[in-house]
Structures are given as C-alpha cells and as structure tokens.
Coordinates of C-alpha atoms and ligand atoms in Angstrom, one line a residue:
M22 CA -9.8 4.6 22.9
K23 CA -9.3 8.3 23.0
T24 CA -10.2 10.1 19.8
I25 CA -7.4 12.4 18.6
E26 CA -9.3 15.0 16.6
P27 CA -8.2 18.6 16.0
E28 CA -10.2 21.1 17.9
S29 CA -11.0 24.1 15.8
G30 CA -7.8 25.9 14.9
Q31 CA -5.6 23.2 16.6
I32 CA -2.8 21.9 14.6
I33 CA -1.8 18.3 15.1
T34 CA 1.5 17.3 13.5
I35 CA 2.2 13.7 12.7
E36 CA 4.8 13.6 15.4
R37 CA 2.3 14.6 18.0
H38 CA -0.3 12.2 16.7
I39 CA 2.0 9.2 16.8
L40 CA 3.2 10.2 20.3
E41 CA -0.4 10.5 21.5
E42 CA -1.1 7.1 20.1
Q43 CA 1.9 5.7 21.9
R44 CA 0.5 7.1 25.2
H45 CA -2.4 4.7 24.8
H46 CA 0.1 1.9 25.2
P47 CA 2.0 2.3 28.4
E48 CA 4.2 -0.7 27.5
A49 CA 5.4 1.0 24.3
T50 CA 9.1 1.9 24.2
G51 CA 8.8 4.6 21.6
V52 CA 10.7 2.7 18.9
L53 CA 7.7 2.3 16.7
T54 CA 6.9 6.0 17.1
Q55 CA 10.4 6.9 16.0
L56 CA 10.2 4.4 13.1
L57 CA 7.0 5.9 11.8
Y58 CA 8.5 9.3 12.1
D59 CA 11.5 8.1 10.0
I60 CA 9.1 6.9 7.3
A61 CA 7.3 10.2 7.3
L62 CA 10.7 11.9 6.9
A63 CA 11.5 9.7 3.9
G64 CA 8.1 10.6 2.5
K65 CA 9.0 14.3 2.7
V66 CA 12.3 13.7 1.0
I67 CA 10.8 11.7 -1.8
A68 CA 8.0 14.2 -2.2
S69 CA 10.5 17.0 -2.7
K70 CA 11.8 15.0 -5.7
T71 CA 8.6 13.8 -7.2
S72 CA 7.2 17.3 -7.2
R73 CA 10.2 18.3 -9.4
A74 CA 10.2 15.2 -11.5
G75 CA 9.8 17.1 -14.8
L76 CA 12.6 19.4 -14.0
A77 CA 15.6 17.8 -15.7
E78 CA 18.0 15.3 -14.4
I79 CA 15.8 13.0 -12.5
L80 CA 13.1 12.3 -15.1
G81 CA 13.5 9.4 -17.4
R82 CA 14.4 5.8 -17.3
T83 CA 17.6 4.0 -16.3
E84 CA 18.5 1.1 -18.6
E85 CA 18.0 -1.3 -15.7
I86 CA 15.3 -4.0 -15.4
N87 CA 14.2 -4.7 -11.9
I88 CA 13.3 -8.0 -10.3
Q89 CA 9.7 -7.6 -11.6
G90 CA 11.0 -7.4 -15.1
E91 CA 10.1 -3.7 -15.4
V92 CA 12.2 -0.8 -16.5
V93 CA 13.5 1.0 -13.4
Q94 CA 12.7 4.7 -13.3
K95 CA 15.3 7.0 -11.7
L96 CA 12.8 8.1 -9.2
D97 CA 12.2 4.5 -8.1
R98 CA 15.8 4.2 -7.4
F99 CA 15.9 7.4 -5.5
A100 CA 12.8 6.5 -3.4
H101 CA 14.3 3.0 -2.7
L102 CA 17.6 4.4 -1.5
T103 CA 15.9 7.2 0.5
M104 CA 13.8 4.7 2.4
Y105 CA 16.7 2.4 3.0
R106 CA 19.3 5.0 4.0
L107 CA 17.0 6.8 6.4
N108 CA 16.3 3.5 8.2
D109 CA 19.5 1.5 8.0
H110 CA 21.4 3.0 10.9
T111 CA 18.7 3.7 13.5
G112 CA 18.8 0.5 15.5
R113 CA 15.1 0.1 15.1
L114 CA 15.1 -2.4 12.2
A115 CA 16.3 -6.0 12.0
V116 CA 15.9 -6.2 8.2
M117 CA 14.1 -4.5 5.3
A118 CA 12.7 -5.6 2.0
S119 CA 11.9 -3.5 -1.0
E120 CA 9.8 -4.2 -4.1
E121 CA 12.9 -3.0 -6.1
N122 CA 15.2 -5.6 -4.6
E123 CA 15.3 -9.3 -5.2
D124 CA 16.5 -10.3 -1.7
V125 CA 16.0 -8.8 1.7
L126 CA 18.0 -5.6 2.5
P127 CA 20.2 -6.4 5.5
I128 CA 21.1 -3.7 8.1
P129 CA 24.8 -2.9 7.7
S130 CA 26.8 -4.8 10.2
E131 CA 28.3 -1.6 11.8
Y132 CA 24.8 -0.7 13.1
P133 CA 22.7 -2.5 15.7
A134 CA 19.8 -4.6 14.7
G135 CA 16.4 -3.6 16.1
K136 CA 13.2 -5.4 16.7
Y137 CA 11.1 -4.3 13.7
V138 CA 10.9 -5.3 10.1
L139 CA 10.1 -2.8 7.3
L140 CA 8.8 -3.8 3.8
F141 CA 8.2 -1.1 1.2
D142 CA 7.2 -0.4 -2.4
P143 CA 9.3 2.7 -2.8
L144 CA 7.3 4.2 -5.7
D145 CA 4.2 2.4 -6.6
G146 CA 2.7 3.4 -10.0
S147 CA 6.1 4.5 -11.2
S148 CA 5.2 3.9 -14.9
N149 CA 3.0 7.0 -14.4
I150 CA 5.8 9.3 -13.4
D151 CA 6.4 10.6 -16.9
F152 CA 2.8 11.6 -17.2
N153 CA 2.6 13.6 -14.0
I154 CA 0.1 11.2 -12.5
P155 CA 0.1 10.5 -8.7
V156 CA 2.4 7.8 -7.4
G157 CA 3.0 6.6 -3.8
T158 CA 5.2 4.8 -1.3
I159 CA 3.6 1.9 0.5
F160 CA 5.0 0.5 3.8
S161 CA 4.5 -2.3 6.2
V162 CA 6.0 -2.8 9.7
Y163 CA 6.2 -6.1 11.5
L164 CA 7.9 -7.3 14.7
R165 CA 10.8 -9.6 13.9
L166 CA 10.4 -13.3 14.5
S167 CA 14.1 -14.2 14.9
E168 CA 15.4 -13.4 18.3
F169 CA 18.7 -11.7 17.7
G170 CA 21.3 -10.9 15.1
P171 CA 20.6 -9.8 11.6
G172 CA 17.0 -10.2 10.5
T173 CA 16.1 -13.0 8.1
L174 CA 13.9 -13.7 5.1
Q175 CA 11.4 -15.4 7.5
D176 CA 11.1 -12.2 9.4
C177 CA 9.8 -10.6 6.2
L178 CA 7.5 -13.5 5.2
Q179 CA 4.7 -12.9 7.7
P180 CA 1.0 -12.9 7.1
G181 CA -0.8 -9.5 7.2
R182 CA -2.5 -10.5 10.5
S183 CA 0.9 -9.9 12.1
L184 CA 1.2 -6.3 10.9
V185 CA 2.1 -3.7 13.5
A186 CA 1.6 -0.7 11.2
A187 CA 1.0 0.0 7.6
G188 CA 0.4 3.0 5.4
Y189 CA 1.3 5.0 2.3
I190 CA 2.5 8.3 1.2
L191 CA 0.7 9.6 -1.8
Y192 CA 2.5 12.1 -4.0
G193 CA -0.4 13.9 -5.7
S194 CA -1.8 17.4 -6.0
S195 CA -0.8 17.5 -2.3
T196 CA 1.4 14.9 -0.5
M197 CA -0.6 12.8 2.0
L198 CA 0.5 10.2 4.5
V199 CA -2.1 7.7 5.6
Y200 CA -1.3 5.1 8.2
T201 CA -2.7 2.7 10.8
T202 CA -1.3 0.9 13.8
G203 CA -4.6 -1.0 14.2
E204 CA -6.4 1.9 15.9
G205 CA -8.1 3.5 13.0
V206 CA -6.8 5.0 9.8
H207 CA -5.5 8.6 9.9
G208 CA -4.5 10.9 7.0
F209 CA -2.1 13.7 7.1
T210 CA -1.5 16.4 4.5
L211 CA 2.0 17.8 4.0
D212 CA 2.1 21.6 4.5
P213 CA 5.0 22.5 2.2
S214 CA 5.3 25.9 3.8
V215 CA 6.2 24.4 7.2
G216 CA 7.5 21.0 5.9
E217 CA 5.2 19.0 8.3
F218 CA 2.4 16.5 7.8
L219 CA -0.7 17.8 9.6
L220 CA -3.7 15.8 10.6
S221 CA -6.4 16.4 8.0
H222 CA -8.4 13.1 7.9
P223 CA -8.7 11.5 11.4
Y224 CA -10.4 8.1 11.7
L225 CA -11.1 7.6 8.0
K226 CA -14.0 5.2 7.3
I227 CA -14.9 4.0 3.8
P228 CA -18.4 5.5 3.1
D229 CA -21.2 2.9 3.1
K230 CA -22.5 3.9 -0.2
P231 CA -19.8 3.2 -2.9
A232 CA -19.2 5.7 -5.7
Y233 CA -16.6 4.0 -7.9
F234 CA -15.3 0.7 -9.3
S235 CA -11.7 0.7 -10.4
V236 CA -10.2 -1.9 -12.7
N237 CA -8.3 -2.1 -16.0
L238 CA -11.2 -3.1 -18.2
G239 CA -8.9 -3.4 -21.1
Y240 CA -7.9 -6.8 -19.8
R241 CA -11.5 -8.1 -19.8
K242 CA -10.9 -10.8 -22.4
Y243 CA -8.2 -12.4 -20.2
W244 CA -10.5 -12.7 -17.1
S245 CA -12.4 -15.6 -15.7
E246 CA -16.1 -15.9 -16.2
G247 CA -16.7 -15.0 -12.6
V248 CA -14.7 -11.8 -12.8
R249 CA -16.4 -10.8 -16.1
R250 CA -19.8 -11.3 -14.6
Y251 CA -18.8 -9.4 -11.5
S252 CA -17.7 -6.5 -13.7
D253 CA -21.1 -6.6 -15.5
Y254 CA -22.8 -6.5 -12.2
L255 CA -20.9 -3.4 -11.1
Q256 CA -21.9 -1.7 -14.4
G257 CA -25.5 -2.6 -13.8
R258 CA -25.5 -4.7 -16.9
D259 CA -27.5 -7.6 -15.4
G260 CA -30.3 -5.2 -14.4
Q261 CA -29.8 -6.0 -10.7
A262 CA -27.8 -3.1 -9.4
K263 CA -27.3 0.6 -10.3
A264 CA -24.1 1.2 -12.3
L265 CA -21.1 2.5 -10.4
S266 CA -18.9 5.1 -12.0
L267 CA -15.6 3.8 -13.3
R268 CA -12.3 5.4 -12.3
Y269 CA -8.9 3.9 -12.9
V270 CA -5.6 5.8 -12.5
G271 CA -3.2 2.8 -12.8
S272 CA -1.4 3.9 -9.6
L273 CA -2.8 1.5 -7.0
V274 CA -2.2 4.0 -4.1
A275 CA -4.1 6.7 -6.0
D276 CA -6.9 4.4 -6.9
F277 CA -7.1 3.0 -3.3
H278 CA -7.0 6.5 -1.8
R279 CA -9.8 7.8 -3.9
N280 CA -12.0 4.8 -3.0
L281 CA -11.1 5.1 0.7
L282 CA -12.5 8.6 0.7
A283 CA -15.4 8.1 -1.7
G284 CA -16.3 4.4 -1.3
G285 CA -15.9 1.8 -4.0
V286 CA -13.9 -1.3 -5.0
F287 CA -10.6 -1.7 -6.7
Y288 CA -9.7 -5.0 -8.3
Y289 CA -6.8 -6.4 -10.2
P290 CA -7.8 -10.0 -10.8
A291 CA -5.9 -13.0 -12.0
D292 CA -5.7 -13.0 -15.8
S293 CA -4.6 -15.3 -18.6
Q294 CA -2.5 -12.6 -20.4
D295 CA 0.9 -14.0 -19.4
P296 CA 1.1 -17.6 -18.2
K297 CA 4.3 -16.6 -16.2
I298 CA 2.2 -14.4 -14.0
P299 CA -1.2 -16.2 -13.5
Y300 CA -2.2 -14.3 -10.4
G301 CA -2.3 -10.8 -11.8
K302 CA 0.3 -8.1 -11.4
L303 CA 0.1 -6.9 -7.8
R304 CA 2.5 -8.0 -5.1
L305 CA 1.1 -9.6 -2.0
L306 CA 3.6 -8.2 0.5
Y307 CA 4.4 -4.7 -0.9
E308 CA 0.9 -3.7 -2.2
A309 CA -2.0 -6.0 -1.2
V310 CA -1.2 -6.7 2.5
P311 CA -0.6 -3.1 3.7
L312 CA -3.6 -1.8 1.9
A313 CA -5.7 -4.7 3.2
F314 CA -4.8 -3.7 6.7
L315 CA -5.8 -0.1 6.0
A316 CA -9.0 -1.2 4.3
E317 CA -10.0 -3.4 7.3
Q318 CA -9.3 -0.6 9.7
A319 CA -11.4 1.7 7.6
G320 CA -14.4 -0.7 7.8
G321 CA -13.6 -2.4 4.4
Y322 CA -12.2 -5.7 3.3
A323 CA -9.6 -7.1 0.9
S324 CA -9.6 -10.6 -0.7
D325 CA -7.8 -12.5 -3.4
G326 CA -11.3 -13.6 -4.6
V327 CA -11.3 -16.6 -2.2
H328 CA -9.3 -15.7 0.9
N329 CA -8.9 -12.7 3.2
I330 CA -5.6 -11.1 2.0
L331 CA -4.5 -10.7 5.7
D332 CA -4.7 -14.5 6.2
I333 CA -2.5 -15.5 3.3
A334 CA 0.9 -16.9 4.5
P335 CA 3.5 -15.6 2.0
V336 CA 6.0 -18.0 0.6
N337 CA 8.3 -15.6 -1.2
L338 CA 9.1 -11.9 -1.1
H339 CA 7.8 -11.0 -4.6
Q340 CA 4.7 -13.3 -4.9
R341 CA 1.8 -11.8 -6.7
T342 CA -1.9 -12.0 -5.8
P343 CA -5.2 -11.1 -7.3
L344 CA -6.7 -8.3 -5.2
F345 CA -10.3 -7.1 -4.6
I346 CA -10.3 -4.3 -2.1
G347 CA -12.8 -1.7 -0.8
N348 CA -16.3 -1.7 0.6
R349 CA -16.9 -5.0 2.3
D350 CA -20.1 -5.9 0.6
L351 CA -18.6 -5.2 -2.9
V352 CA -15.6 -7.4 -2.2
E353 CA -17.7 -10.2 -0.7
C354 CA -19.9 -9.9 -3.8
A355 CA -16.7 -10.6 -6.0
E356 CA -16.0 -13.6 -3.8
R357 CA -19.6 -14.9 -4.5
F358 CA -19.2 -14.5 -8.3
I359 CA -15.9 -16.3 -8.2
A360 CA -17.2 -19.1 -6.1
D361 CA -20.3 -19.5 -8.4
Y362 CA -18.5 -19.3 -11.8
D363 CA -14.8 -20.1 -11.3
A364 CA -15.0 -23.2 -9.2
V365 CA -11.6 -24.9 -9.1
E366 CA -11.8 -28.5 -10.5
Ligands
LIG430 P1 4.1 0.4 -11.9 O1 4.7 0.7 -10.6 O2 4.9 -0.5 -12.8 O3 3.6 1.6 -12.6 O4 2.8 -0.5 -11.6 C1 1.8 0.0 -10.9 C2 0.9 -1.1 -10.4 O5 1.6 -2.1 -9.8 C3 -0.2 -0.6 -9.6 O6 0.1 0.6 -8.9 C4 -1.4 -0.4 -10.5 O7 -2.6 -0.5 -9.9 C5 -1.1 -1.4 -11.6 O8 0.2 -1.7 -11.5 C6 -1.5 -1.0 -12.9 O9 -1.3 -2.0 -13.8 P2 -2.0 -2.0 -15.3 O10 -1.2 -1.0 -16.1 O11 -1.7 -3.4 -15.8 O12 -3.4 -1.7 -15.2

C-alpha cells in the first residue's frame, strides 16, 4: 500500500486523497470517491451552520420528538436534510437511513438508484448544541445487497464487517473529517479560508499507552457488577493498575476522537435505568458500527462486552447496543470483567 503523506509544504485536499486511494483499486469506478466527496460537502454545509448556532434563528428546540424519544433540535433537522438532499439525486445510492428517521429514506423515484447504501447520524451529541460543545455527523457506506430497483431495509441491515467506508465529521474548535475505506484512518481539517478539508492526520493509530477512560460515571448504580469492577480497575482502585484520567464530553464523536488521538477507552454499557432500553443508549448502526470500523483500522477494538461490534448482525434500524471502544487491551479487559462477573444464567 502506498502511503499518502504530505511532503513538507504539500497540501493534500480530501478530493485528491480520495482519488489517490481510488488509484490503488484499478477496478474502482469512482462512484465511492464521488460519494465520499458528497459527504464531505454535506459536512462543510453543516459546519457552516453549527459554527453559527448561537446566532439566532437556528438555535433552540423544535417541539418534535424523534424516533428515539428525544426532543429534535433544529440543527438535527438541518443536518439530516442536508445529508439527504445532497445525496438523494446523484445516482450513487440505492437507499439511505438516518438516526432521525424511523424508516429507511428512499431515493426519490425520479432519480436513478445506485449501488451504495448510506447510513448516518446527522448530528450526534445534539443535546450539547445549546452549550457550545462539539457535535458530529457519523456515516457508514455499504454496497447494496438487492440487485436492482429501490434499495430495501435489508440493504441497511448489514453487519459492520460488510462496511465499505465509514467516518465522521467533528464540529469542534475546528471542523475535522475522519474516514476509512479499510486502508487506514485519515483525518482532515477544514481550512475555512479556502473551504477545503486538508489532510492533517494521515494513518491515525491509537497510541499504545492509553491516557483516558470515558464513561458517564453518574450511572454507576445502574451498572452490572462486571462493569462496576472494570471501572474500579480503570481508576486503579483495586491496586492493580495505574489510574487513567477521566474525560467525558457526552458527545460520542468528540469522546471517540480524543481517545483516537490520545489513547483510551470509551464505554456506554448496558444499564438498568430504563427497562425499555436495557442495552444502553447508543445505536448499533449509526454510532457503534462506524466507529468500530475506524477503531479497528486504527489498531483498536470495539465490543458490546461479549461480541466484536463488527460481527453483530443487526435486526432493526434503531437497535441499541452496549459499546466498549478504544485500545484493544482495555476493551478486551472489559470483556474479561463481564465474562467473570456478569455470566448469563
Ligand atoms: P444526543 O445526540 O441526544 O445528545 O446523545 C448523544 C449520545 O448518543 C452520544 O453522543 C453520547 O456519548 C451519549 O449520548 C451521552 O449520553 P449520556 O448523556 O447518557 O451520558
């Protein structure tokens, strides 16, 4: 594999980077390249709004409750529509699905159906918008399973192992796009003065030595014995390991991104808080699977505490899953605590 690294002073735009990756695959038609570029464009449009979120009309809540039972923020709606509208007419997609929509999002019948499937969480961490805390868009791309015509629900219900590409756009102190097509993880920073994503973090690898653990410790009393003991271990409470520093933003993309760069583990375990959602809050298809692909490509690992997230066969669009993600040894350690203390009867 050829390494695409900027030589000193050389600027690599996301378009060039994706094109160069495409050249490693002589069989490639360029459709995926275009699709990733469309997603990057959507990210730029959403970034232009999120960076002005406090400035009047867009800030605040709508009165609507979304499929997850949460209040829909106006920016969520904007991000959802931006992703959909920039991708509905290109002939590259057979079907889409969004965390904000109960059912799949069909391609309008006047446009041709393509060979790819796009799933997205338009604005992850949106309850943080009012507080000027980073949020992000997470996306996953699959090849369709159905042969022709409009894409189907089954096209969207594929295990993470089938992913063709995944990534996120983080709207933080700068806007970053991080993606993988299975050939490493690459990060780009939006240069607002030229309006382009420029390669800033080629071939990201999670550092071997973890710095952080990230979890909502406020829910400790709702956790299983294994998860509680694992958390004690991460804090060095059992005297076996040095304590890790705790960082928790409450925006999965931001927490994941920090741990990708600094090393660490993020987890949102199953809890007993609400019997209606026994597997924790996070969504398998929109959050866990794409980040699991990125983690694996960066040398890390993601698990639901028992299974590799990428091996789970989804049964519905909005299913939730416990998630442990980050440095491989820390995630495997969580699996051991769960196996030792939370054995299923
Ligand atoms: P929102 O999009 O409703 O803000 O949820 C964000 C999220 O799904 C994920 O990004 C966070 O890691 C997690 O929820 C935070 O949940 P808690 O507030 O329960 O810790």
